[in-house]
Coordinates of N, CA and C in Angstrom, one line a residue:
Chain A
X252 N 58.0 50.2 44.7 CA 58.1 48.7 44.8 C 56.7 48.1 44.5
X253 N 56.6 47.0 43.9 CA 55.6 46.4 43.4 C 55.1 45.6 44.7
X254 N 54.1 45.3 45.2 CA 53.6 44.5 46.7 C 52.6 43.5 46.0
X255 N 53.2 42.2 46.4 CA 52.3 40.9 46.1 C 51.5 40.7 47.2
X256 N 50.1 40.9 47.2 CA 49.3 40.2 48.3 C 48.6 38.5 47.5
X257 N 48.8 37.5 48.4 CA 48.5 36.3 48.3 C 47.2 36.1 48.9
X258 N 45.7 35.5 48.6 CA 44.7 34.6 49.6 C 44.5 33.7 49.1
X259 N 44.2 32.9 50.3 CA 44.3 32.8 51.7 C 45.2 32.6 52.1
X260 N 46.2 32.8 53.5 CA 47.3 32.6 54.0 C 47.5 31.0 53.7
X261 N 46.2 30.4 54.7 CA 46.4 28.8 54.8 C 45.2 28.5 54.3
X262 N 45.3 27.4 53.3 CA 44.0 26.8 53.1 C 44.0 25.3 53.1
X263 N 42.7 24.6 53.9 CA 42.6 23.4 54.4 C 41.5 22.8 53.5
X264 N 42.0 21.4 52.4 CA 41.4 20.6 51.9 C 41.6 19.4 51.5
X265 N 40.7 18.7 51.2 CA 41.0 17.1 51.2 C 41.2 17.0 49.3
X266 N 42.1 15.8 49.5 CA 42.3 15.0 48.1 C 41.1 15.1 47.3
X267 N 40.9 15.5 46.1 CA 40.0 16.0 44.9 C 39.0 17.1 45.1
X268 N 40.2 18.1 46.2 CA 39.1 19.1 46.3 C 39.2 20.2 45.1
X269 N 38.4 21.0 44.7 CA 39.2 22.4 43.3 C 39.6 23.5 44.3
X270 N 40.7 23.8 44.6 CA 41.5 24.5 45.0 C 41.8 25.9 44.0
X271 N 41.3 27.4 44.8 CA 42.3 28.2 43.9 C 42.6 29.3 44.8
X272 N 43.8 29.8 44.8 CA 45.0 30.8 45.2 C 44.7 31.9 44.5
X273 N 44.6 32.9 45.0 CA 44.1 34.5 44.7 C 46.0 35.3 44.9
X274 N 46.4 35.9 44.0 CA 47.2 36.9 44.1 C 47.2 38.6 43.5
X275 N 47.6 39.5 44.6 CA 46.8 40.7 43.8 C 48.1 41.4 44.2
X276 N 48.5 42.3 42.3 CA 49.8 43.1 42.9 C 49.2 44.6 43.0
X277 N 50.1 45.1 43.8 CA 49.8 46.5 44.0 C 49.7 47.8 43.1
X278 N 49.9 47.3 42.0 CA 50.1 48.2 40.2 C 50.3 47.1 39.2
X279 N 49.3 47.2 38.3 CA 49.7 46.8 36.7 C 50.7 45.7 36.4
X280 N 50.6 44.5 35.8 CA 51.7 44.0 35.9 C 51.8 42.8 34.3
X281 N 50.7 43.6 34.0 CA 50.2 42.9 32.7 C 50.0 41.2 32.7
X282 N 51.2 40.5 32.7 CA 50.8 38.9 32.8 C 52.4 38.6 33.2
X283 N 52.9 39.5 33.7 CA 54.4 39.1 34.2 C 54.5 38.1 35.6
X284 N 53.8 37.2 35.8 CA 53.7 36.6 36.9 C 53.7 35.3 36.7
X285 N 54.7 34.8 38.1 CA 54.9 33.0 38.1 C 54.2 32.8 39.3
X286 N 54.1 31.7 39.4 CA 53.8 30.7 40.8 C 54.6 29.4 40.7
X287 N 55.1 29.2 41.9 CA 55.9 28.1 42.6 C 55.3 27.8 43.7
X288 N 55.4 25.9 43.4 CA 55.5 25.4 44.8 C 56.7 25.4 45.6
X289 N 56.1 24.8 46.4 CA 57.7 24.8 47.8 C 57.0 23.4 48.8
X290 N 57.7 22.5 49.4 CA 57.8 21.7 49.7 C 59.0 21.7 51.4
X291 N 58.0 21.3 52.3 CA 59.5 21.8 53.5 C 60.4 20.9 53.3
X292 N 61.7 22.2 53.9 CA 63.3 21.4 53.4 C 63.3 21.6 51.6
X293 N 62.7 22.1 50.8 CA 62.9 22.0 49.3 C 63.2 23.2 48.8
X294 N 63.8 23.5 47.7 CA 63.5 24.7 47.0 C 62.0 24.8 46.0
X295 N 61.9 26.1 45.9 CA 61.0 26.1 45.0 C 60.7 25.7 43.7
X296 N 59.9 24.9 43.6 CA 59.3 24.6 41.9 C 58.9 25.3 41.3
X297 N 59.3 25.9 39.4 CA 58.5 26.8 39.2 C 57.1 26.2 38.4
X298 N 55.7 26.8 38.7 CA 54.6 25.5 38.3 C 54.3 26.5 37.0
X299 N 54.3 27.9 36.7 CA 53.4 28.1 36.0 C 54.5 29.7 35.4
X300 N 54.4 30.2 34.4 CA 54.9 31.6 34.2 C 54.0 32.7 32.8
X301 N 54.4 33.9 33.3 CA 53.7 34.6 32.1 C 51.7 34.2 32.8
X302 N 51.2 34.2 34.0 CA 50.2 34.1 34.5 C 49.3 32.4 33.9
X303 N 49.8 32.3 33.1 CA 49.1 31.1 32.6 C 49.7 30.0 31.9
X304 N 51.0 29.9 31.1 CA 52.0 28.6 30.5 C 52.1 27.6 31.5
X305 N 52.1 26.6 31.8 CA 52.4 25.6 32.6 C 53.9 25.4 31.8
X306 N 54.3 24.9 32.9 CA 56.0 24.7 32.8 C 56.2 23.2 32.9
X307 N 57.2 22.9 31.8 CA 56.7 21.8 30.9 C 57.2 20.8 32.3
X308 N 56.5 19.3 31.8 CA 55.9 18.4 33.2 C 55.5 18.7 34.1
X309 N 54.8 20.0 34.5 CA 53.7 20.1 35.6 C 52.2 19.6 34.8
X310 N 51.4 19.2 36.1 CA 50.9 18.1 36.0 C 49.2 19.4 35.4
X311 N 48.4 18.8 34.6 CA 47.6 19.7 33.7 C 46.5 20.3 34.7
X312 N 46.5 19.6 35.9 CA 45.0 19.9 36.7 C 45.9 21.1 37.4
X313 N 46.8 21.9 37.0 CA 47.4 23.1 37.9 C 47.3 24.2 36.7
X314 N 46.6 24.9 36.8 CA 46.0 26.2 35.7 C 46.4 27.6 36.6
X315 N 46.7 28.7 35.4 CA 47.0 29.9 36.4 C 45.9 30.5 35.4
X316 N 45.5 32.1 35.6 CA 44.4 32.8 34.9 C 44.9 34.3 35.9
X317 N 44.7 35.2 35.0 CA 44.7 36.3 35.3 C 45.5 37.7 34.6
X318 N 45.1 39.1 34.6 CA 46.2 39.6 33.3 C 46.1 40.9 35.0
X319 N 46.6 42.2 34.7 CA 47.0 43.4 35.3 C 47.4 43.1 36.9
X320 N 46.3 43.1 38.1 CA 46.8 43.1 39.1 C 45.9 42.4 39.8
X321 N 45.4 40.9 39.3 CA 44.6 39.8 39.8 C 44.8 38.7 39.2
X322 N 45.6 38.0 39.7 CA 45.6 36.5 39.6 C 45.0 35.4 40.2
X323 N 44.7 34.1 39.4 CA 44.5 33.2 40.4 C 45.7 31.9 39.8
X324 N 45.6 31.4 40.9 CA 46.5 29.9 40.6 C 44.9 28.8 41.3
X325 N 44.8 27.6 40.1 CA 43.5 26.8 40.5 C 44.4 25.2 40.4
X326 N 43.8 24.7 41.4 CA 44.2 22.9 41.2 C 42.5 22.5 41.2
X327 N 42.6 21.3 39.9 CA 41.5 20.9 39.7 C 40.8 20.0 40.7
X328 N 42.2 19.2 41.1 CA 41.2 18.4 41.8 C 42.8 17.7 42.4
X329 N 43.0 18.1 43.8 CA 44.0 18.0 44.9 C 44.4 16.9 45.4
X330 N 45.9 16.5 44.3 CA 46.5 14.8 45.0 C 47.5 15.0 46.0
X331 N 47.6 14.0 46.9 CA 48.3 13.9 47.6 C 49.7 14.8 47.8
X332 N 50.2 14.3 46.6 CA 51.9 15.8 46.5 C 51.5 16.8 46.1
X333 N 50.4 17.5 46.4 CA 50.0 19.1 46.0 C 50.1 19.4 47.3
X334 N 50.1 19.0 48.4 CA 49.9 19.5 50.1 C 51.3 20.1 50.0
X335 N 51.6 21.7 50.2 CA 53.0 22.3 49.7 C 52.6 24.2 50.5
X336 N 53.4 24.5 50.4 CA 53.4 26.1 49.6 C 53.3 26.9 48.5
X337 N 52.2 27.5 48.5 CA 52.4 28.2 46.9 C 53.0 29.6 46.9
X338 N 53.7 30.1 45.8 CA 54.0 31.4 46.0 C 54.0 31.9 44.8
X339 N 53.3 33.6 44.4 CA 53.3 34.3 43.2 C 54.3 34.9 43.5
X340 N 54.9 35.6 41.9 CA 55.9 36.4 41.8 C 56.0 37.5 40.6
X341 N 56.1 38.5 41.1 CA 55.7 39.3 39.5 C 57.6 39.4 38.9
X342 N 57.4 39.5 38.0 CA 58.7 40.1 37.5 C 58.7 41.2 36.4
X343 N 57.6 42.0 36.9 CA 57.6 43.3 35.9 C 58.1 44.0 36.1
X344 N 58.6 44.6 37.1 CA 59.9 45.5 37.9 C 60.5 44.8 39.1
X345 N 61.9 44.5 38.6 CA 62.3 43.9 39.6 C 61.6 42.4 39.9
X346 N 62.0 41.7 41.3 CA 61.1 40.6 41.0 C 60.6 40.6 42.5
X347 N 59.3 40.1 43.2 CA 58.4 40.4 44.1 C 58.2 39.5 44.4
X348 N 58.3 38.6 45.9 CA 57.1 37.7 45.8 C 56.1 37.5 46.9
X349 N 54.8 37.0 46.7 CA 53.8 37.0 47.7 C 54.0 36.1 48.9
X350 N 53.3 36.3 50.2 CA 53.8 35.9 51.2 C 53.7 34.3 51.6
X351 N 53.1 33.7 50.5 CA 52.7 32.4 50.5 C 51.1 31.9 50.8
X352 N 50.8 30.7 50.2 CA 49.8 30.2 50.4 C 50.0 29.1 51.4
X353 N 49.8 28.3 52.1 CA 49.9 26.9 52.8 C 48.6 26.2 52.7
X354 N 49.1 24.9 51.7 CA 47.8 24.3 51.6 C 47.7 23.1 52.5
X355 N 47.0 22.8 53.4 CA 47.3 21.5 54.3 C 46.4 20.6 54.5
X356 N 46.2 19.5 54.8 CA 44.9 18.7 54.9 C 44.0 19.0 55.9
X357 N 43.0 18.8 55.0 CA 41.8 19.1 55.7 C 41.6 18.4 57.0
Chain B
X173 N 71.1 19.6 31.1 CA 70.2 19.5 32.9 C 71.3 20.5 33.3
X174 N 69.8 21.7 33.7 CA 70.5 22.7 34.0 C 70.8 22.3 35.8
X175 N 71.5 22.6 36.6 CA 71.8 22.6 38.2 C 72.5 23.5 38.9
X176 N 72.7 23.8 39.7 CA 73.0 24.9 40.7 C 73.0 24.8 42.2
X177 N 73.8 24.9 42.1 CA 74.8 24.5 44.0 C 75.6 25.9 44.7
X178 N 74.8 25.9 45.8 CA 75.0 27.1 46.4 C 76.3 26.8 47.7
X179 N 77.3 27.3 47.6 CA 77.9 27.0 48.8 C 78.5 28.3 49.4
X180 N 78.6 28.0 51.0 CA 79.3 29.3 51.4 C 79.2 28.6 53.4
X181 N 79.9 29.5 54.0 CA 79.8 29.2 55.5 C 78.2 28.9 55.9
X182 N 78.6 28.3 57.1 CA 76.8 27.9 57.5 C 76.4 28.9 58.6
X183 N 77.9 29.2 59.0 CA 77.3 30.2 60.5 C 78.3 31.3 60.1
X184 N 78.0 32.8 60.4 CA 78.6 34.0 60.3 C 78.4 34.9 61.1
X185 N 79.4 35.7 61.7 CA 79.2 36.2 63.0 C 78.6 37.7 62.9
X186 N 77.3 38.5 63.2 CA 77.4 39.5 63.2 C 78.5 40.8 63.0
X187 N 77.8 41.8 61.9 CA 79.2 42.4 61.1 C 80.2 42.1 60.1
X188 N 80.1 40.7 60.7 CA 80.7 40.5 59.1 C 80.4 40.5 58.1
X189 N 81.1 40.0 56.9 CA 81.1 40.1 55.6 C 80.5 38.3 55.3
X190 N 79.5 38.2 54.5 CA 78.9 37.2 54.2 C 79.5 36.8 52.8
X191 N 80.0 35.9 52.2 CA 80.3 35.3 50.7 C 79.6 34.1 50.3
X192 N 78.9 34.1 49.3 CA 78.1 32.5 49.1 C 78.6 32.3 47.2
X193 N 78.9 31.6 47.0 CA 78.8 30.7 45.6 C 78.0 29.9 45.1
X194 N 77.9 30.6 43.7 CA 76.6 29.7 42.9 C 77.5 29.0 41.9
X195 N 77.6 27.9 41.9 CA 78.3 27.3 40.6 C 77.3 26.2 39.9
X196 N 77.3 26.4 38.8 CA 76.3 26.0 37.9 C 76.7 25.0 36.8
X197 N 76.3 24.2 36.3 CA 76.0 23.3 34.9 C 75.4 22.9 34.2
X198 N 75.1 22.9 33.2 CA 74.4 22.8 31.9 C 73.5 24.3 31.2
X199 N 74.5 25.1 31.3 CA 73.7 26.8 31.1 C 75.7 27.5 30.8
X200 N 75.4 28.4 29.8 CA 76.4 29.4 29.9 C 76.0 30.6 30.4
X201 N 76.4 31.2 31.3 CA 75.8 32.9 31.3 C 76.4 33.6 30.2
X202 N 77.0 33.2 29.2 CA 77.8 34.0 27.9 C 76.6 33.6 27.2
X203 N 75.1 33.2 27.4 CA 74.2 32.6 26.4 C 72.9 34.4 26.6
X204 N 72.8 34.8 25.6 CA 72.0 36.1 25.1 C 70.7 35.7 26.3
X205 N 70.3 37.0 26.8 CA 69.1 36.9 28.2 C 68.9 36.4 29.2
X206 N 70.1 35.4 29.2 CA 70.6 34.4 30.7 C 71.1 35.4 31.8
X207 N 70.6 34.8 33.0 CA 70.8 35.5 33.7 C 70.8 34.3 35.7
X208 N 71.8 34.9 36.3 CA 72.0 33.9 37.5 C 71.6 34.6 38.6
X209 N 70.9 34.5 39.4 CA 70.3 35.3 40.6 C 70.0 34.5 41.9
X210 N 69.9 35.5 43.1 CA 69.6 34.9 44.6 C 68.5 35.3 44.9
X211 N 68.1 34.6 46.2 CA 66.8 34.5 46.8 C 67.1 34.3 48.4
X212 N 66.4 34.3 49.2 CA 66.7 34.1 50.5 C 65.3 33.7 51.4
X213 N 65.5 33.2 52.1 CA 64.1 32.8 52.6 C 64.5 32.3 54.4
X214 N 64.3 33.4 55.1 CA 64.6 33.6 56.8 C 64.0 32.0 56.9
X215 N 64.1 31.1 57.9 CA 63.2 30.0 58.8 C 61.9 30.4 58.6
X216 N 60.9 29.5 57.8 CA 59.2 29.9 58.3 C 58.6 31.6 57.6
X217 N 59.2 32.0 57.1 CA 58.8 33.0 55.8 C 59.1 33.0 54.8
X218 N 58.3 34.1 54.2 CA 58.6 34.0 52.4 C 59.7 34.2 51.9
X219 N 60.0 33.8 50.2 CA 60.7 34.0 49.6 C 61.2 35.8 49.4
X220 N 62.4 35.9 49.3 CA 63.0 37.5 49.1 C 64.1 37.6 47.9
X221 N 64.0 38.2 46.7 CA 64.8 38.3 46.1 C 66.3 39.3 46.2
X222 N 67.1 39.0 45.9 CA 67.9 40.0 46.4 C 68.9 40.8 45.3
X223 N 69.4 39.6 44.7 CA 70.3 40.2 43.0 C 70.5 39.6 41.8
X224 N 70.7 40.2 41.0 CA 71.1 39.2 39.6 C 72.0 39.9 39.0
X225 N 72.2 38.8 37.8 CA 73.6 39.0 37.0 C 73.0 38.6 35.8
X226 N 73.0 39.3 34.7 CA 72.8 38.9 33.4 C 73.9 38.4 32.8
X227 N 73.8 37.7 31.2 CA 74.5 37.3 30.6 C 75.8 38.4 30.4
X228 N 75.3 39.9 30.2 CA 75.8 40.7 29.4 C 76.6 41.9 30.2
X229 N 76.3 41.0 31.7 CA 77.4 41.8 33.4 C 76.7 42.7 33.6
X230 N 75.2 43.4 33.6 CA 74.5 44.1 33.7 C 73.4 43.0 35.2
X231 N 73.7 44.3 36.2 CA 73.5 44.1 37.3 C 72.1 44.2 38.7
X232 N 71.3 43.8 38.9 CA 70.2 44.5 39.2 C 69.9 43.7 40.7
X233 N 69.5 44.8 42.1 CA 69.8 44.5 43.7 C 68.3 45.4 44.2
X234 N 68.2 44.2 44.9 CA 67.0 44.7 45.6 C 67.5 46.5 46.2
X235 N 66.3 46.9 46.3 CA 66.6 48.5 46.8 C 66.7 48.5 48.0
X236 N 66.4 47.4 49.1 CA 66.3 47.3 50.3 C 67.7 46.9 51.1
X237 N 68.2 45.9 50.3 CA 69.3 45.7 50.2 C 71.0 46.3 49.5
X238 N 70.6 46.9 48.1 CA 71.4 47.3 47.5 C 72.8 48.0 48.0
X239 N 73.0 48.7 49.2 CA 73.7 49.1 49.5 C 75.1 47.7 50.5
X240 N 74.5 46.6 50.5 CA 74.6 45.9 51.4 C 75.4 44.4 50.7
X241 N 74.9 44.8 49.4 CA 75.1 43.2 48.5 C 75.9 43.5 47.2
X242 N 76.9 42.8 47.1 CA 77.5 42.6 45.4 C 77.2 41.5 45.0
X243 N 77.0 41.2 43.5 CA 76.6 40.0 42.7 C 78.0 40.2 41.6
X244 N 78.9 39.3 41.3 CA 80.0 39.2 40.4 C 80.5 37.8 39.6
X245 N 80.9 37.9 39.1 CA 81.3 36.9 38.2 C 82.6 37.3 38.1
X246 N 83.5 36.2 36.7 CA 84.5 36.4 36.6 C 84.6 36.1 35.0
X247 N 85.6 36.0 34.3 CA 86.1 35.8 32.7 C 85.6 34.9 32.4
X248 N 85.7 33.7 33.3 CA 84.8 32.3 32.6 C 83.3 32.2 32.5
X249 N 82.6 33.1 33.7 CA 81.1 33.6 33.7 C 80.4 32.0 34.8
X250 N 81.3 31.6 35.2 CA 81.4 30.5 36.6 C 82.4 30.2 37.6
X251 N 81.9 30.4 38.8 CA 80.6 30.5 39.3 C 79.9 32.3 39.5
X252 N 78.8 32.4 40.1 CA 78.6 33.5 40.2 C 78.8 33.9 41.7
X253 N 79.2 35.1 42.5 CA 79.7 35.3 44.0 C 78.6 36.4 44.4
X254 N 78.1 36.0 45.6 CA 77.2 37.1 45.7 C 77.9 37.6 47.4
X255 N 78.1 38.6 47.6 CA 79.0 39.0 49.0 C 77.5 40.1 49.5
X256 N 77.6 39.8 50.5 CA 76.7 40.7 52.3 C 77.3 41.3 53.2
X257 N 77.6 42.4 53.0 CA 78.0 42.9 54.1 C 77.4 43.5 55.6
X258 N 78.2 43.3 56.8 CA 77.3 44.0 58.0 C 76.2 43.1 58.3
X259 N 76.2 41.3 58.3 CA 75.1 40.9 58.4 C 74.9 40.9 59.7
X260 N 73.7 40.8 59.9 CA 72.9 40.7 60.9 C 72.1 39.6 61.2
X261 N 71.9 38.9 62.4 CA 70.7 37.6 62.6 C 69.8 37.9 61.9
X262 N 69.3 38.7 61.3 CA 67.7 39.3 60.5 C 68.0 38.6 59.2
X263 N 69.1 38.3 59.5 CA 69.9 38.1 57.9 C 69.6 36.4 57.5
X264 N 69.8 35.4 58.8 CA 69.4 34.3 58.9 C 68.5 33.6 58.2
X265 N 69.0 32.5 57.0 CA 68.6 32.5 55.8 C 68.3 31.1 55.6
X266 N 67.7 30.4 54.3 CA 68.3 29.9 53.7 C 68.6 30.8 51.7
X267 N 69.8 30.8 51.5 CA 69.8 31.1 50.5 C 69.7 30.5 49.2
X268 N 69.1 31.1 48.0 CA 69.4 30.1 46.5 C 69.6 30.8 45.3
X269 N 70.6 30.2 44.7 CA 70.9 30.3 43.0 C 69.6 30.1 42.6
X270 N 69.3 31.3 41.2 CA 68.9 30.4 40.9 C 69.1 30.6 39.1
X271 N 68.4 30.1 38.1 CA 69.0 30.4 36.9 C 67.4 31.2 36.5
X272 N 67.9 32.1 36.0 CA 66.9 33.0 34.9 C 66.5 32.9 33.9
X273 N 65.3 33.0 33.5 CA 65.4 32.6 32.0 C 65.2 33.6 31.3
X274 N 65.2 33.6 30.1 CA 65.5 35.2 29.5 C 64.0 35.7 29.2
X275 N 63.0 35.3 29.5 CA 61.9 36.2 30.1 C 61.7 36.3 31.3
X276 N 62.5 36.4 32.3 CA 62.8 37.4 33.8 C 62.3 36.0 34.8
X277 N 61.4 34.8 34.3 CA 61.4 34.5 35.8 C 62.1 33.2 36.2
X278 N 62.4 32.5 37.5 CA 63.4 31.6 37.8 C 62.8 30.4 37.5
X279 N 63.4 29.5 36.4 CA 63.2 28.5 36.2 C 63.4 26.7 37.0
X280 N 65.2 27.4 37.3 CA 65.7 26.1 38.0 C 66.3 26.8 39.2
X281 N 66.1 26.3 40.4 CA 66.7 26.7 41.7 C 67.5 25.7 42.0
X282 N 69.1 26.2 42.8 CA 69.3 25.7 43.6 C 68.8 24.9 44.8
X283 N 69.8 23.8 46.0 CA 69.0 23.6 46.8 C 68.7 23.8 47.9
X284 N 69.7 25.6 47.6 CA 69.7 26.0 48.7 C 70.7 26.1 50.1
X285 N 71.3 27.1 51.1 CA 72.4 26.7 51.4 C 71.6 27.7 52.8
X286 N 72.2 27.3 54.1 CA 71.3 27.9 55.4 C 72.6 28.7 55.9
X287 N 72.0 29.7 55.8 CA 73.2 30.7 56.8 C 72.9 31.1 57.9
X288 N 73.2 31.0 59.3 CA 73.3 31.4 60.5 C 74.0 32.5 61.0
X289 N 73.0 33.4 61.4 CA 74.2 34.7 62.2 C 73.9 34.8 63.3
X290 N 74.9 34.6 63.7 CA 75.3 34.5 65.4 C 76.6 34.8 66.0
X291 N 76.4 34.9 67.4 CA 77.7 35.0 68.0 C 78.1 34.4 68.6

């Protein structure tokens, strides 16, 4: 089984901070990886796929970067509906996903 | 506009047999690389994928689970049924459809449906 590790668990910042989410899978995974928000009470949004396409209407200051078994997910500069959960997910084998980010105000 | 609506009991009693429905619109699963799948997410942890269904009835279950879960359809290719057997409180969810896109990852989710196991 493929193991998503996500950092930081929680991270605490204010509106126009640059924000970025660290995901590391446990083998190879070439660029097979998404990230979703989540919102409580919500299902997941998917924000980004293939480690870097933004998924059409997410908003341009949310960028992903990364190829084998290091990703990052970056917000350029952190509005008010970005305060959420993030979560990576590989789908190179089977589908995997990390244990979540929590981004909250600072 | 693709959508997806999960329904099934809210509460289920330990040992039983779990049944949830994904019924969907604006997507065929008769469409080449489509594919309909679940997710589960206990109160206050992460996302867990559990099964899917391709366009082409080709079937794929978590290993953790596998022994424990069917994913099926029918002639029309709606809705899609996913059955749990032997659940357990651990089992205590919220569950989601979700739709696949034919490069593997979930596009549009359901909004989700909360299962309770208890006695």
């Amino acid at each position: 089984d493929i193991q998503m590790t996500q950092s930081p668990s929680t991270l605490s910042a204010s509106v126009g901070d640059r924000v970025t989410i660290t995901c590391r899978a446990s083998q190879s995974i070439v660029t097979w990886l998404a990230w979703y928000q989540q919102k409580p009470g919500k299902a997941p949004k998917l924000l980004i796929y293939e480690a870097s396409i933004l998924e059409s209407g997410v908003p341009s200051r949310f960028s992903g970067t990364g190829s084998g078994t290091e990703f990052t997910l970056t917000i350029s500069s952190l509005q008010p509906d970005d305060f959420a959960t993030y979560y990576c997910q590989q789908y190179d084998d089977y589908w995997t996903f990390g244990q979540g980010t929590k981004v909250d105000i600072k | 506009q693709i959508t997806l609506k999960e329904s099934g009991p809210t509460l289920v009693k330990p040992t039983q047999t779990l049944t949830l429905t994904c019924t969907f619109s604006g997507f065929s699963l008769t469409t080449s690389g489509v594919g309909v799948g679940w997710i589960r997410q206990p109160p206050g942890k992460a996302l867990e994928w559990l099964a899917l269904i391709y366009w082409d009835d080709d079937k794929r279950y978590s290993p953790s689970l596998k022994s424990r879960l069917t994913i099926t359809t029918d002639t029309s290719k709606n809705p899609v049924v996913l059955t749990m057997t032997n659940v357990d409180p651990v089992d205590t969810a919220t569950y989601y459809c979700v739709h696949v896109a034919p490069s593997y990852y979930f596009d549009h989710w359901g909004q989700g449906a909360l299962v309770t196991v208890s006695s």
